[in-house]
mmCIF file of C-alpha atoms in Angstrom:
data_model
loop_
_atom_site.group_PDB
_atom_site.id
_atom_site.type_symbol
_atom_site.label_atom_id
_atom_site.label_comp_id
_atom_site.label_asym_id
_atom_site.label_seq_id
_atom_site.Cartn_x
_atom_site.Cartn_y
_atom_site.Cartn_z
ATOM 1 C CA ALA E 1 14.922 -11.697 -37.348
ATOM 2 C CA PRO E 2 18.176 -9.849 -37.135
ATOM 3 C CA SER E 3 21.103 -11.850 -38.163
ATOM 4 C CA ALA E 4 23.845 -12.918 -35.643
ATOM 5 C CA PRO E 5 26.708 -10.451 -35.704
ATOM 6 C CA SER E 6 30.352 -10.947 -37.046
ATOM 7 C CA THR E 7 32.569 -12.198 -34.576
ATOM 8 C CA ALA E 8 35.315 -11.195 -37.141
ATOM 9 C CA THR E 9 34.548 -7.257 -36.818
ATOM 10 C CA THR E 10 32.906 -7.109 -33.484
ATOM 11 C CA ARG E 11 35.158 -5.764 -30.486
ATOM 12 C CA LEU E 12 34.271 -5.860 -26.740
ATOM 13 C CA CYS E 13 34.903 -3.466 -24.013
ATOM 14 C CA PHE E 14 36.557 -5.575 -21.416
ATOM 15 C CA ARG E 15 37.412 -3.818 -18.114
ATOM 16 C CA ARG E 16 37.095 -0.653 -20.227
ATOM 17 C CA SER E 17 39.614 -1.449 -22.654
ATOM 18 C CA PRO E 18 38.893 -2.330 -26.383
ATOM 19 C CA VAL E 19 39.527 -6.277 -26.782
ATOM 20 C CA PRO E 20 38.614 -8.316 -29.948
ATOM 21 C CA LEU E 21 35.701 -10.892 -29.152
ATOM 22 C CA PRO E 22 37.617 -13.885 -29.569
ATOM 23 C CA MET E 23 40.448 -12.571 -27.024
ATOM 24 C CA ALA E 24 37.469 -11.633 -24.653
ATOM 25 C CA ARG E 25 36.340 -15.056 -25.017
ATOM 26 C CA ARG E 26 39.879 -16.266 -23.899
ATOM 27 C CA ILE E 27 39.943 -13.933 -20.832
ATOM 28 C CA LEU E 28 36.575 -15.364 -19.558
ATOM 29 C CA ARG E 29 37.756 -18.803 -20.086
ATOM 30 C CA LEU E 30 40.883 -18.325 -18.019
ATOM 31 C CA GLY E 31 38.617 -17.429 -15.235
ATOM 32 C CA ALA E 32 36.946 -13.968 -15.157
ATOM 33 C CA PRO E 33 35.880 -13.461 -11.578
ATOM 34 C CA ILE E 34 32.227 -13.020 -10.354
ATOM 35 C CA GLY E 35 31.172 -9.594 -11.743
ATOM 36 C CA ALA E 36 33.797 -8.762 -14.029
ATOM 37 C CA LEU E 37 32.557 -5.679 -15.512
ATOM 38 C CA ALA E 38 32.115 -5.864 -19.352
ATOM 39 C CA THR E 39 30.048 -4.235 -21.967
ATOM 40 C CA GLY E 40 29.557 -5.071 -25.388
ATOM 41 C CA ALA E 41 29.299 -3.007 -28.961
ATOM 42 C CA LEU E 42 26.673 -5.757 -29.970
ATOM 43 C CA ALA E 43 23.539 -4.338 -31.339
ATOM 44 C CA GLY E 44 20.633 -6.279 -29.322
ATOM 45 C CA ALA E 45 17.193 -6.003 -30.699
ATOM 46 C CA SER E 46 13.887 -5.784 -28.804
ATOM 47 C CA ARG E 47 10.785 -6.509 -29.868
ATOM 48 C CA LYS E 48 7.374 -7.668 -29.442
ATOM 49 C CA ALA E 49 6.495 -11.358 -30.222
ATOM 50 C CA SER E 50 5.335 -11.893 -33.285
ATOM 51 C CA SER E 51 4.094 -15.317 -35.280
ATOM 52 C CA ALA E 52 6.665 -17.180 -37.203
ATOM 53 C CA ALA E 53 6.392 -20.318 -39.315
ATOM 54 C CA ALA E 54 9.207 -22.110 -37.684
ATOM 55 C CA PRO E 55 10.960 -21.463 -34.451
ATOM 56 C CA GLU E 56 13.890 -18.824 -34.323
ATOM 57 C CA HIS E 57 16.837 -20.617 -32.862
ATOM 58 C CA PHE E 58 19.597 -19.350 -30.604
ATOM 59 C CA ASP E 59 22.349 -20.724 -28.588
ATOM 60 C CA PHE E 60 21.028 -19.690 -25.127
ATOM 61 C CA LEU E 61 17.587 -18.783 -24.341
ATOM 62 C CA VAL E 62 16.744 -17.297 -20.929
ATOM 63 C CA ILE E 63 12.955 -16.906 -19.586
ATOM 64 C CA GLY E 64 12.750 -14.103 -17.232
ATOM 65 C CA GLY E 65 14.302 -10.821 -17.212
ATOM 66 C CA GLY E 66 15.477 -10.503 -13.734
ATOM 67 C CA SER E 67 18.672 -9.921 -12.183
ATOM 68 C CA GLY E 68 19.618 -13.653 -12.279
ATOM 69 C CA GLY E 69 18.605 -14.089 -15.873
ATOM 70 C CA VAL E 70 19.948 -10.969 -17.316
ATOM 71 C CA ALA E 71 23.355 -11.722 -15.618
ATOM 72 C CA SER E 72 23.281 -14.973 -17.087
ATOM 73 C CA ALA E 73 22.220 -13.894 -20.556
ATOM 74 C CA ARG E 74 24.659 -11.283 -20.658
ATOM 75 C CA ARG E 75 27.594 -13.810 -19.413
ATOM 76 C CA ALA E 76 26.964 -15.772 -22.383
ATOM 77 C CA ALA E 77 26.656 -12.984 -25.038
ATOM 78 C CA MET E 78 30.205 -12.226 -23.942
ATOM 79 C CA TYR E 79 31.268 -15.353 -25.173
ATOM 80 C CA GLY E 80 29.932 -14.636 -28.754
ATOM 81 C CA LYS E 81 26.421 -16.703 -28.350
ATOM 82 C CA ARG E 82 23.258 -15.906 -29.867
ATOM 83 C CA VAL E 83 21.103 -15.101 -27.003
ATOM 84 C CA ALA E 84 17.847 -14.139 -26.046
ATOM 85 C CA ILE E 85 15.757 -13.217 -23.109
ATOM 86 C CA ILE E 86 12.041 -13.255 -22.818
ATOM 87 C CA GLU E 87 10.315 -11.147 -20.357
ATOM 88 C CA ARG E 88 6.642 -11.093 -19.754
ATOM 89 C CA GLY E 89 6.821 -7.487 -18.205
ATOM 90 C CA PRO E 90 4.590 -6.007 -15.758
ATOM 91 C CA ASP E 91 0.742 -6.205 -15.746
ATOM 92 C CA ARG E 92 -2.074 -6.413 -13.358
ATOM 93 C CA ASP E 93 -4.873 -9.351 -12.712
ATOM 94 C CA GLN E 94 -8.731 -8.774 -12.116
ATOM 95 C CA HIS E 95 -8.235 -7.233 -8.631
ATOM 96 C CA GLY E 96 -5.337 -4.931 -9.775
ATOM 97 C CA GLN E 97 -2.427 -6.633 -8.263
ATOM 98 C CA ARG E 98 0.797 -6.640 -10.114
ATOM 99 C CA ARG E 99 1.806 -9.680 -11.909
ATOM 100 C CA GLY E 100 5.571 -9.837 -13.085
ATOM 101 C CA GLY E 101 8.705 -7.556 -11.972
ATOM 102 C CA GLY E 102 9.707 -6.206 -15.595
ATOM 103 C CA TYR E 103 13.374 -5.811 -16.419
ATOM 104 C CA GLY E 104 15.482 -6.161 -13.380
ATOM 105 C CA GLY E 105 12.880 -8.422 -11.781
ATOM 106 C CA THR E 106 11.339 -8.420 -8.064
ATOM 107 C CA CYS E 107 14.322 -6.832 -6.680
ATOM 108 C CA VAL E 108 14.602 -3.760 -9.036
ATOM 109 C CA ASN E 109 11.033 -3.198 -9.313
ATOM 110 C CA VAL E 110 9.152 -4.300 -6.260
ATOM 111 C CA GLY E 111 11.872 -5.649 -3.720
ATOM 112 C CA CYS E 112 15.438 -4.461 -2.760
ATOM 113 C CA VAL E 113 15.749 -1.248 -4.450
ATOM 114 C CA PRO E 114 12.442 0.653 -3.631
ATOM 115 C CA LYS E 115 12.462 -0.898 -0.080
ATOM 116 C CA LYS E 116 16.059 0.804 0.394
ATOM 117 C CA LEU E 117 14.829 3.794 -0.766
ATOM 118 C CA MET E 118 11.765 3.865 1.783
ATOM 119 C CA TYR E 119 14.127 2.336 4.679
ATOM 120 C CA THR E 120 16.338 5.161 4.282
ATOM 121 C CA ALA E 121 13.814 7.779 4.275
ATOM 122 C CA ALA E 122 12.839 6.115 7.576
ATOM 123 C CA ALA E 123 16.224 6.139 8.928
ATOM 124 C CA HIS E 124 16.014 9.872 8.433
ATOM 125 C CA PHE E 125 13.006 9.934 10.764
ATOM 126 C CA GLU E 126 14.765 8.056 13.268
ATOM 127 C CA ALA E 127 17.770 10.130 13.198
ATOM 128 C CA ALA E 128 15.473 13.438 13.741
ATOM 129 C CA GLU E 129 14.260 11.531 17.025
ATOM 130 C CA THR E 130 17.837 10.616 18.344
ATOM 131 C CA ALA E 131 19.516 14.100 17.193
ATOM 132 C CA PRO E 132 18.496 15.907 20.686
ATOM 133 C CA GLY E 133 20.724 13.377 22.241
ATOM 134 C CA TYR E 134 23.789 14.677 20.493
ATOM 135 C CA GLY E 135 22.875 18.399 20.963
ATOM 136 C CA VAL E 136 21.153 18.447 17.377
ATOM 137 C CA GLU E 137 17.682 20.145 17.076
ATOM 138 C CA MET E 138 16.200 18.916 13.795
ATOM 139 C CA GLY E 139 12.512 19.570 14.953
ATOM 140 C CA LYS E 140 9.612 16.973 13.896
ATOM 141 C CA PRO E 141 9.940 15.691 10.404
ATOM 142 C CA ARG E 142 7.036 15.556 7.917
ATOM 143 C CA LEU E 143 7.081 13.384 5.085
ATOM 144 C CA ASP E 144 5.683 14.258 1.861
ATOM 145 C CA TRP E 145 4.612 10.422 0.480
ATOM 146 C CA GLY E 146 3.833 11.481 -2.900
ATOM 147 C CA ALA E 147 7.160 13.007 -3.478
ATOM 148 C CA LEU E 148 9.007 10.556 -1.870
ATOM 149 C CA ALA E 149 7.089 7.830 -3.986
ATOM 150 C CA ALA E 150 7.479 9.719 -7.373
ATOM 151 C CA LYS E 151 11.185 10.102 -6.930
ATOM 152 C CA ARG E 152 11.411 6.508 -5.725
ATOM 153 C CA ASP E 153 9.643 5.323 -9.050
ATOM 154 C CA ALA E 154 11.819 7.538 -11.030
ATOM 155 C CA TYR E 155 14.826 5.795 -9.623
ATOM 156 C CA VAL E 156 13.784 2.288 -10.421
ATOM 157 C CA ALA E 157 12.528 3.158 -14.143
ATOM 158 C CA ARG E 158 16.080 4.644 -14.736
ATOM 159 C CA LEU E 159 17.149 1.128 -13.499
ATOM 160 C CA ASN E 160 15.075 -0.361 -15.908
ATOM 161 C CA GLY E 161 16.566 1.616 -18.803
ATOM 162 C CA ILE E 162 20.134 0.489 -17.725
ATOM 163 C CA TYR E 163 19.165 -3.199 -17.474
ATOM 164 C CA THR E 164 17.671 -2.974 -21.459
ATOM 165 C CA ARG E 165 20.588 -0.797 -22.413
ATOM 166 C CA ASN E 166 23.110 -3.407 -21.009
ATOM 167 C CA LEU E 167 21.182 -6.209 -22.778
ATOM 168 C CA ASP E 168 21.426 -4.228 -26.365
ATOM 169 C CA ASN E 169 24.944 -3.504 -25.614
ATOM 170 C CA ALA E 170 25.724 -7.061 -25.136
ATOM 171 C CA GLY E 171 23.927 -7.906 -28.198
ATOM 172 C CA VAL E 172 21.133 -10.001 -26.471
ATOM 173 C CA THR E 173 17.650 -10.304 -28.150
ATOM 174 C CA HIS E 174 14.922 -9.514 -25.822
ATOM 175 C CA VAL E 175 11.381 -10.376 -26.390
ATOM 176 C CA GLU E 176 8.310 -9.300 -24.458
ATOM 177 C CA GLY E 177 5.408 -11.484 -23.476
ATOM 178 C CA LEU E 178 4.598 -14.795 -21.552
ATOM 179 C CA ALA E 179 6.484 -17.849 -22.463
ATOM 180 C CA ARG E 180 5.100 -21.294 -22.557
ATOM 181 C CA PHE E 181 7.138 -24.546 -23.209
ATOM 182 C CA VAL E 182 5.951 -26.666 -26.166
ATOM 183 C CA ALA E 183 9.119 -28.718 -25.825
ATOM 184 C CA PRO E 184 12.080 -29.264 -23.662
ATOM 185 C CA ARG E 185 13.964 -26.393 -25.232
ATOM 186 C CA GLU E 186 11.384 -24.527 -27.297
ATOM 187 C CA VAL E 187 8.826 -21.905 -26.013
ATOM 188 C CA GLU E 188 5.907 -20.370 -27.587
ATOM 189 C CA VAL E 189 5.399 -16.434 -27.094
ATOM 190 C CA ALA E 190 2.331 -15.040 -28.451
ATOM 191 C CA GLY E 191 2.130 -17.099 -31.266
ATOM 192 C CA ALA E 192 5.774 -16.935 -32.242
ATOM 193 C CA ARG E 193 8.439 -20.035 -31.405
ATOM 194 C CA TYR E 194 11.620 -19.922 -30.238
ATOM 195 C CA SER E 195 14.219 -22.490 -29.243
ATOM 196 C CA ALA E 196 17.570 -23.105 -28.215
ATOM 197 C CA ASP E 197 20.501 -25.484 -27.508
ATOM 198 C CA HIS E 198 20.488 -24.387 -23.739
ATOM 199 C CA VAL E 199 17.407 -22.785 -21.792
ATOM 200 C CA LEU E 200 17.623 -21.192 -18.689
ATOM 201 C CA ILE E 201 14.313 -20.817 -16.427
ATOM 202 C CA ALA E 202 14.610 -17.794 -14.481
ATOM 203 C CA VAL E 203 11.200 -16.465 -13.545
ATOM 204 C CA GLY E 204 11.391 -15.748 -9.915
ATOM 205 C CA GLY E 205 8.455 -15.679 -7.529
ATOM 206 C CA ARG E 206 5.438 -13.789 -6.412
ATOM 207 C CA PRO E 207 4.047 -13.208 -2.971
ATOM 208 C CA ALA E 208 1.632 -15.647 -1.746
ATOM 209 C CA THR E 209 -2.177 -14.879 -0.948
ATOM 210 C CA PRO E 210 -3.832 -16.469 1.802
ATOM 211 C CA PRO E 211 -7.107 -18.192 1.148
ATOM 212 C CA ILE E 212 -9.444 -16.361 3.484
ATOM 213 C CA PRO E 213 -12.578 -14.376 2.830
ATOM 214 C CA GLY E 214 -11.590 -10.459 2.023
ATOM 215 C CA ALA E 215 -8.223 -11.563 0.251
ATOM 216 C CA GLU E 216 -8.841 -8.998 -2.363
ATOM 217 C CA TYR E 217 -8.823 -6.149 0.116
ATOM 218 C CA CYS E 218 -5.369 -6.959 1.205
ATOM 219 C CA ILE E 219 -1.989 -5.998 -0.608
ATOM 220 C CA SER E 220 0.957 -7.629 -0.781
ATOM 221 C CA SER E 221 4.686 -6.278 -0.732
ATOM 222 C CA ASP E 222 4.221 -5.386 -4.434
ATOM 223 C CA GLY E 223 1.359 -3.603 -3.478
ATOM 224 C CA PHE E 224 3.191 -1.626 -0.803
ATOM 225 C CA PHE E 225 4.970 0.245 -3.835
ATOM 226 C CA ASP E 226 1.460 0.988 -5.200
ATOM 227 C CA LEU E 227 0.292 2.920 -2.456
ATOM 228 C CA LYS E 228 -0.635 6.744 -2.976
ATOM 229 C CA ALA E 229 -0.749 7.836 0.434
ATOM 230 C CA GLN E 230 0.767 6.838 3.461
ATOM 231 C CA PRO E 231 -1.645 4.702 5.662
ATOM 232 C CA GLU E 232 -2.328 5.895 8.855
ATOM 233 C CA LYS E 233 -3.108 2.583 10.440
ATOM 234 C CA ALA E 234 -1.795 -0.592 9.058
ATOM 235 C CA LEU E 235 -1.596 -4.150 9.551
ATOM 236 C CA VAL E 236 1.213 -6.251 8.499
ATOM 237 C CA VAL E 237 0.874 -10.086 8.612
ATOM 238 C CA GLY E 238 3.917 -12.319 8.451
ATOM 239 C CA ALA E 239 6.885 -13.260 10.733
ATOM 240 C CA GLY E 240 9.552 -13.137 7.731
ATOM 241 C CA TYR E 241 12.176 -10.636 7.193
ATOM 242 C CA ILE E 242 9.879 -8.656 4.314
ATOM 243 C CA ALA E 243 6.827 -8.284 7.001
ATOM 244 C CA VAL E 244 9.413 -7.241 9.637
ATOM 245 C CA GLU E 245 10.933 -4.867 7.111
ATOM 246 C CA LEU E 246 7.911 -3.199 5.846
ATOM 247 C CA ALA E 247 6.340 -3.069 9.163
ATOM 248 C CA GLY E 248 9.321 -1.195 10.607
ATOM 249 C CA ILE E 249 9.484 1.240 7.594
ATOM 250 C CA LEU E 250 5.960 2.150 8.133
ATOM 251 C CA GLN E 251 6.170 2.774 11.942
ATOM 252 C CA ALA E 252 9.351 4.762 11.804
ATOM 253 C CA LEU E 253 7.416 7.068 9.108
ATOM 254 C CA GLY E 254 4.853 7.618 11.668
ATOM 255 C CA SER E 255 2.112 5.254 10.780
ATOM 256 C CA SER E 256 0.664 3.179 13.550
ATOM 257 C CA VAL E 257 1.189 -0.490 12.888
ATOM 258 C CA SER E 258 0.417 -3.817 14.159
ATOM 259 C CA LEU E 259 2.566 -7.176 12.963
ATOM 260 C CA ALA E 260 0.689 -10.178 13.280
ATOM 261 C CA VAL E 261 2.389 -13.690 13.443
ATOM 262 C CA ARG E 262 1.226 -17.217 13.860
ATOM 263 C CA GLY E 263 4.049 -18.306 15.984
ATOM 264 C CA ALA E 264 5.678 -16.877 19.142
ATOM 265 C CA GLY E 265 7.696 -14.136 17.367
ATOM 266 C CA VAL E 266 9.468 -12.961 14.023
ATOM 267 C CA LEU E 267 12.241 -14.507 12.149
ATOM 268 C CA ARG E 268 12.015 -18.127 13.697
ATOM 269 C CA HIS E 269 13.669 -19.933 10.845
ATOM 270 C CA GLY E 270 17.281 -19.401 10.007
ATOM 271 C CA PHE E 271 18.510 -16.627 12.542
ATOM 272 C CA ASP E 272 20.634 -17.320 15.639
ATOM 273 C CA PRO E 273 18.568 -17.217 18.832
ATOM 274 C CA LEU E 274 20.497 -13.982 20.096
ATOM 275 C CA VAL E 275 19.346 -12.087 16.850
ATOM 276 C CA GLN E 276 15.697 -13.312 17.396
ATOM 277 C CA GLU E 277 15.575 -12.371 20.797
ATOM 278 C CA ILE E 278 17.035 -8.753 20.134
ATOM 279 C CA ILE E 279 14.465 -7.898 17.148
ATOM 280 C CA ASN E 280 11.503 -9.354 19.189
ATOM 281 C CA ALA E 281 12.434 -7.093 21.851
ATOM 282 C CA GLU E 282 13.112 -4.345 19.716
ATOM 283 C CA ILE E 283 9.900 -4.383 17.886
ATOM 284 C CA PRO E 284 7.139 -3.569 20.466
ATOM 285 C CA ARG E 285 9.696 -1.230 21.789
ATOM 286 C CA SER E 286 9.542 0.934 18.745
ATOM 287 C CA GLY E 287 5.928 1.395 19.033
ATOM 288 C CA THR E 288 4.579 -1.450 16.702
ATOM 289 C CA GLN E 289 2.142 -3.690 18.380
ATOM 290 C CA LEU E 290 3.314 -7.410 17.995
ATOM 291 C CA LEU E 291 0.610 -9.863 17.830
ATOM 292 C CA THR E 292 1.688 -13.164 18.442
ATOM 293 C CA ASN E 293 0.314 -16.851 18.062
ATOM 294 C CA THR E 294 -2.429 -15.733 15.798
ATOM 295 C CA GLN E 295 -3.790 -15.546 12.261
ATOM 296 C CA VAL E 296 -6.112 -13.199 10.256
ATOM 297 C CA VAL E 297 -8.871 -15.289 9.395
ATOM 298 C CA ALA E 298 -11.094 -12.406 7.529
ATOM 299 C CA VAL E 299 -10.884 -9.181 6.393
ATOM 300 C CA GLU E 300 -14.057 -6.791 5.916
ATOM 301 C CA LYS E 301 -14.326 -3.257 4.040
ATOM 302 C CA ASP E 302 -16.768 -0.546 4.770
ATOM 303 C CA ALA E 303 -18.285 0.518 1.651
ATOM 304 C CA ALA E 304 -18.751 4.133 3.031
ATOM 305 C CA SER E 305 -15.307 4.819 4.682
ATOM 306 C CA GLY E 306 -13.217 2.365 2.718
ATOM 307 C CA LYS E 307 -11.680 1.166 6.042
ATOM 308 C CA LEU E 308 -10.765 -2.359 6.762
ATOM 309 C CA THR E 309 -11.476 -4.539 9.899
ATOM 310 C CA ALA E 310 -9.321 -7.712 10.281
ATOM 311 C CA ARG E 311 -10.590 -10.369 12.146
ATOM 312 C CA LEU E 312 -8.054 -12.747 13.888
ATOM 313 C CA ALA E 313 -8.373 -16.448 15.056
ATOM 314 C CA SER E 314 -8.717 -15.079 18.628
ATOM 315 C CA GLY E 315 -11.752 -13.356 17.975
ATOM 316 C CA GLU E 316 -9.960 -10.087 18.059
ATOM 317 C CA ARG E 317 -10.978 -7.392 15.520
ATOM 318 C CA LEU E 318 -8.583 -4.813 14.560
ATOM 319 C CA THR E 319 -10.586 -1.952 12.825
ATOM 320 C CA SER E 320 -10.339 1.405 11.027
ATOM 321 C CA LEU E 321 -7.412 0.211 9.144
ATOM 322 C CA ASP E 322 -6.071 1.544 6.071
ATOM 323 C CA CYS E 323 -3.896 -0.940 4.769
ATOM 324 C CA VAL E 324 -3.500 -4.919 5.435
ATOM 325 C CA LEU E 325 -0.208 -6.052 4.101
ATOM 326 C CA MET E 326 0.283 -9.705 3.667
ATOM 327 C CA ALA E 327 3.609 -10.775 3.711
ATOM 328 C CA ILE E 328 3.531 -14.549 4.233
ATOM 329 C CA GLY E 329 5.691 -16.034 1.991
ATOM 330 C CA ARG E 330 6.444 -16.283 -1.719
ATOM 331 C CA THR E 331 5.446 -18.741 -4.583
ATOM 332 C CA PRO E 332 7.189 -19.585 -7.716
ATOM 333 C CA VAL E 333 5.999 -18.195 -11.092
ATOM 334 C CA THR E 334 6.041 -21.677 -12.590
ATOM 335 C CA ALA E 335 2.511 -22.680 -13.130
ATOM 336 C CA GLU E 336 2.034 -20.895 -16.318
ATOM 337 C CA LEU E 337 5.309 -22.131 -18.145
ATOM 338 C CA GLY E 338 3.635 -25.243 -19.373
ATOM 339 C CA LEU E 339 6.643 -27.245 -17.671
ATOM 340 C CA GLU E 340 4.421 -30.331 -18.188
ATOM 341 C CA ALA E 341 6.102 -30.325 -21.854
ATOM 342 C CA THR E 342 9.701 -30.429 -20.449
ATOM 343 C CA GLY E 343 9.975 -33.370 -18.080
ATOM 344 C CA VAL E 344 11.339 -31.545 -15.227
ATOM 345 C CA GLN E 345 10.493 -32.458 -11.541
ATOM 346 C CA LEU E 346 8.441 -29.567 -9.379
ATOM 347 C CA ASP E 347 8.827 -29.858 -5.590
ATOM 348 C CA GLY E 348 5.698 -29.446 -3.257
ATOM 349 C CA LYS E 349 5.834 -25.590 -3.872
ATOM 350 C CA GLY E 350 5.910 -25.861 -7.363
ATOM 351 C CA ARG E 351 9.972 -24.887 -7.643
ATOM 352 C CA VAL E 352 11.863 -26.608 -10.186
ATOM 353 C CA VAL E 353 14.228 -29.304 -8.805
ATOM 354 C CA VAL E 354 17.845 -28.792 -9.587
ATOM 355 C CA ASP E 355 21.247 -30.185 -8.266
ATOM 356 C CA GLU E 356 24.260 -27.745 -7.154
ATOM 357 C CA LYS E 357 25.030 -26.815 -10.817
ATOM 358 C CA GLN E 358 21.579 -25.554 -11.602
ATOM 359 C CA GLU E 359 20.983 -28.814 -13.861
ATOM 360 C CA THR E 360 17.233 -30.271 -13.898
ATOM 361 C CA GLY E 361 18.169 -33.514 -15.222
ATOM 362 C CA VAL E 362 16.897 -32.709 -18.542
ATOM 363 C CA SER E 363 19.229 -32.157 -21.028
ATOM 364 C CA GLY E 364 19.963 -28.363 -21.838
ATOM 365 C CA LEU E 365 17.487 -27.074 -19.439
ATOM 366 C CA TYR E 366 18.534 -25.345 -16.306
ATOM 367 C CA CYS E 367 16.859 -23.350 -13.464
ATOM 368 C CA LEU E 368 18.086 -20.947 -10.890
ATOM 369 C CA GLY E 369 16.907 -18.197 -8.427
ATOM 370 C CA ASP E 370 13.467 -18.383 -6.741
ATOM 371 C CA ALA E 371 11.752 -20.833 -9.030
ATOM 372 C CA SER E 372 14.400 -23.198 -8.325
ATOM 373 C CA THR E 373 14.926 -25.592 -5.238
ATOM 374 C CA SER E 374 18.558 -23.962 -4.512
ATOM 375 C CA GLY E 375 17.407 -22.690 -1.199
ATOM 376 C CA PHE E 376 18.686 -18.809 -1.293
ATOM 377 C CA GLU E 377 16.075 -16.410 -2.733
ATOM 378 C CA LEU E 378 18.612 -13.362 -2.706
ATOM 379 C CA THR E 379 19.592 -11.301 -5.629
ATOM 380 C CA PRO E 380 23.450 -11.480 -5.548
ATOM 381 C CA VAL E 381 23.063 -15.313 -5.328
ATOM 382 C CA ALA E 382 21.166 -15.558 -8.471
ATOM 383 C CA ILE E 383 23.548 -13.154 -10.379
ATOM 384 C CA ALA E 384 26.515 -15.316 -9.521
ATOM 385 C CA ALA E 385 24.926 -18.677 -10.286
ATOM 386 C CA GLY E 386 23.623 -17.250 -13.514
ATOM 387 C CA ARG E 387 27.269 -16.154 -14.277
ATOM 388 C CA ARG E 388 28.941 -19.506 -13.231
ATOM 389 C CA LEU E 389 26.290 -21.246 -15.405
ATOM 390 C CA ALA E 390 27.020 -19.464 -18.584
ATOM 391 C CA ASP E 391 30.868 -19.917 -17.404
ATOM 392 C CA ARG E 392 30.337 -23.605 -17.444
ATOM 393 C CA ILE E 393 28.011 -24.004 -20.540
ATOM 394 C CA PHE E 394 29.898 -21.724 -23.047
ATOM 395 C CA GLY E 395 33.338 -20.631 -21.211
ATOM 396 C CA GLY E 396 34.784 -24.017 -20.968
ATOM 397 C CA ALA E 397 34.794 -23.868 -17.241
ATOM 398 C CA ALA E 398 33.580 -27.315 -16.840
ATOM 399 C CA ASP E 399 33.587 -27.167 -13.028
ATOM 400 C CA ALA E 400 32.157 -23.665 -12.742
ATOM 401 C CA LYS E 401 29.248 -23.564 -10.204
ATOM 402 C CA PHE E 402 27.941 -21.275 -7.329
ATOM 403 C CA GLU E 403 28.889 -22.521 -3.986
ATOM 404 C CA TYR E 404 25.907 -22.384 -1.712
ATOM 405 C CA ALA E 405 27.456 -22.140 1.813
ATOM 406 C CA ASN E 406 28.459 -19.105 3.823
ATOM 407 C CA ILE E 407 26.358 -16.790 2.056
ATOM 408 C CA ALA E 408 25.690 -13.069 3.760
ATOM 409 C CA THR E 409 22.480 -11.897 4.053
ATOM 410 C CA VAL E 410 20.852 -8.464 5.761
ATOM 411 C CA VAL E 411 17.724 -7.556 6.849
ATOM 412 C CA PHE E 412 16.664 -4.016 6.890
ATOM 413 C CA SER E 413 14.794 -4.114 10.372
ATOM 414 C CA HIS E 414 15.071 -1.569 12.955
ATOM 415 C CA PRO E 415 17.696 -2.282 14.062
ATOM 416 C CA THR E 416 19.299 -3.796 10.877
ATOM 417 C CA ILE E 417 20.556 -7.440 11.256
ATOM 418 C CA GLY E 418 23.553 -8.741 9.115
ATOM 419 C CA THR E 419 24.445 -12.367 9.563
ATOM 420 C CA ILE E 420 26.684 -15.141 7.516
ATOM 421 C CA GLY E 421 27.598 -18.687 8.623
ATOM 422 C CA LEU E 422 25.772 -19.715 11.771
#
């Protein structure tokens, strides 16, 4: 294992100015703002897990290479601490469904970032439709789905590289593999063991899959970014913002879309009634078929054509579908972590129970983001919470914590929604 860098000779670039590492620590202790720009000249290490007789010990060990985990790891490293991050990386299950996000987590790989690129393409289609009203003739747009997907994926790959380079520059060791706890502050990865004085669980979540016949024929929001061709006819299932966003993107790009929800409409929880009324009126007006008070009970696949048929609880059948996309919620990725060895408490959904400071009640063990009970599954929230956690543990800011109040959120629906407060 590489030795810890010497703080006597290492310098940090803080706000683009070379600052000796001890001084950088003092600056941060005085209250560096959330999101302070800093890069380090420390040489990080990336390696596959390998067996070792005794656990390799760190000051701070982060499990999960998503945005929240990376932000916390980098902030801790800026205080001169020895930090490692464990990321399982993307792989596939027996049905070809993606597991794990890779560096940057869900947001960078199969969430916010690629979704916004698809949304922007959809916005160009909408602009072409409304342009004649402003005297601008643009003609009927045509989408090259393959070209869009290739450019989107290249953009995501570039971000993956930025994440790993930032870890290297901060001096953070990154280990690839699935971590499993063997003690409250010790994990095993492919036969190698790693321990730390402080351990952060930041593994995020994955899309939920309904227990229905034919579920293996459906895709999730992850699978949306695996589509090789634009579906001509699609069914999206779910009433939350992910379902609303992806249905809107497909519809705007020219697909024939149905959106099935089990209640009276979409975005029923956490949004002002006026917002709910407007979006539930705009969805059918845009051309999407909104199917309310229903559920998909089975999905069948025609072996010859590959087309899908979705059977609803009402008895109605939607036929000749190219895609059935399930966006019915997300579940935390905690089941494979061996948390029974830690003593942490889980809620009924498998999330780690934490207090307002991300503490689990087990000394030196913390959790944030989608895998915790913090309550806000938003990337900027996880980033801010991770940084404040590192400030408190390593920076001398005893009262540092993220304030879970008045958090702004945006839904990239058609029209776009922005809310804060109420």
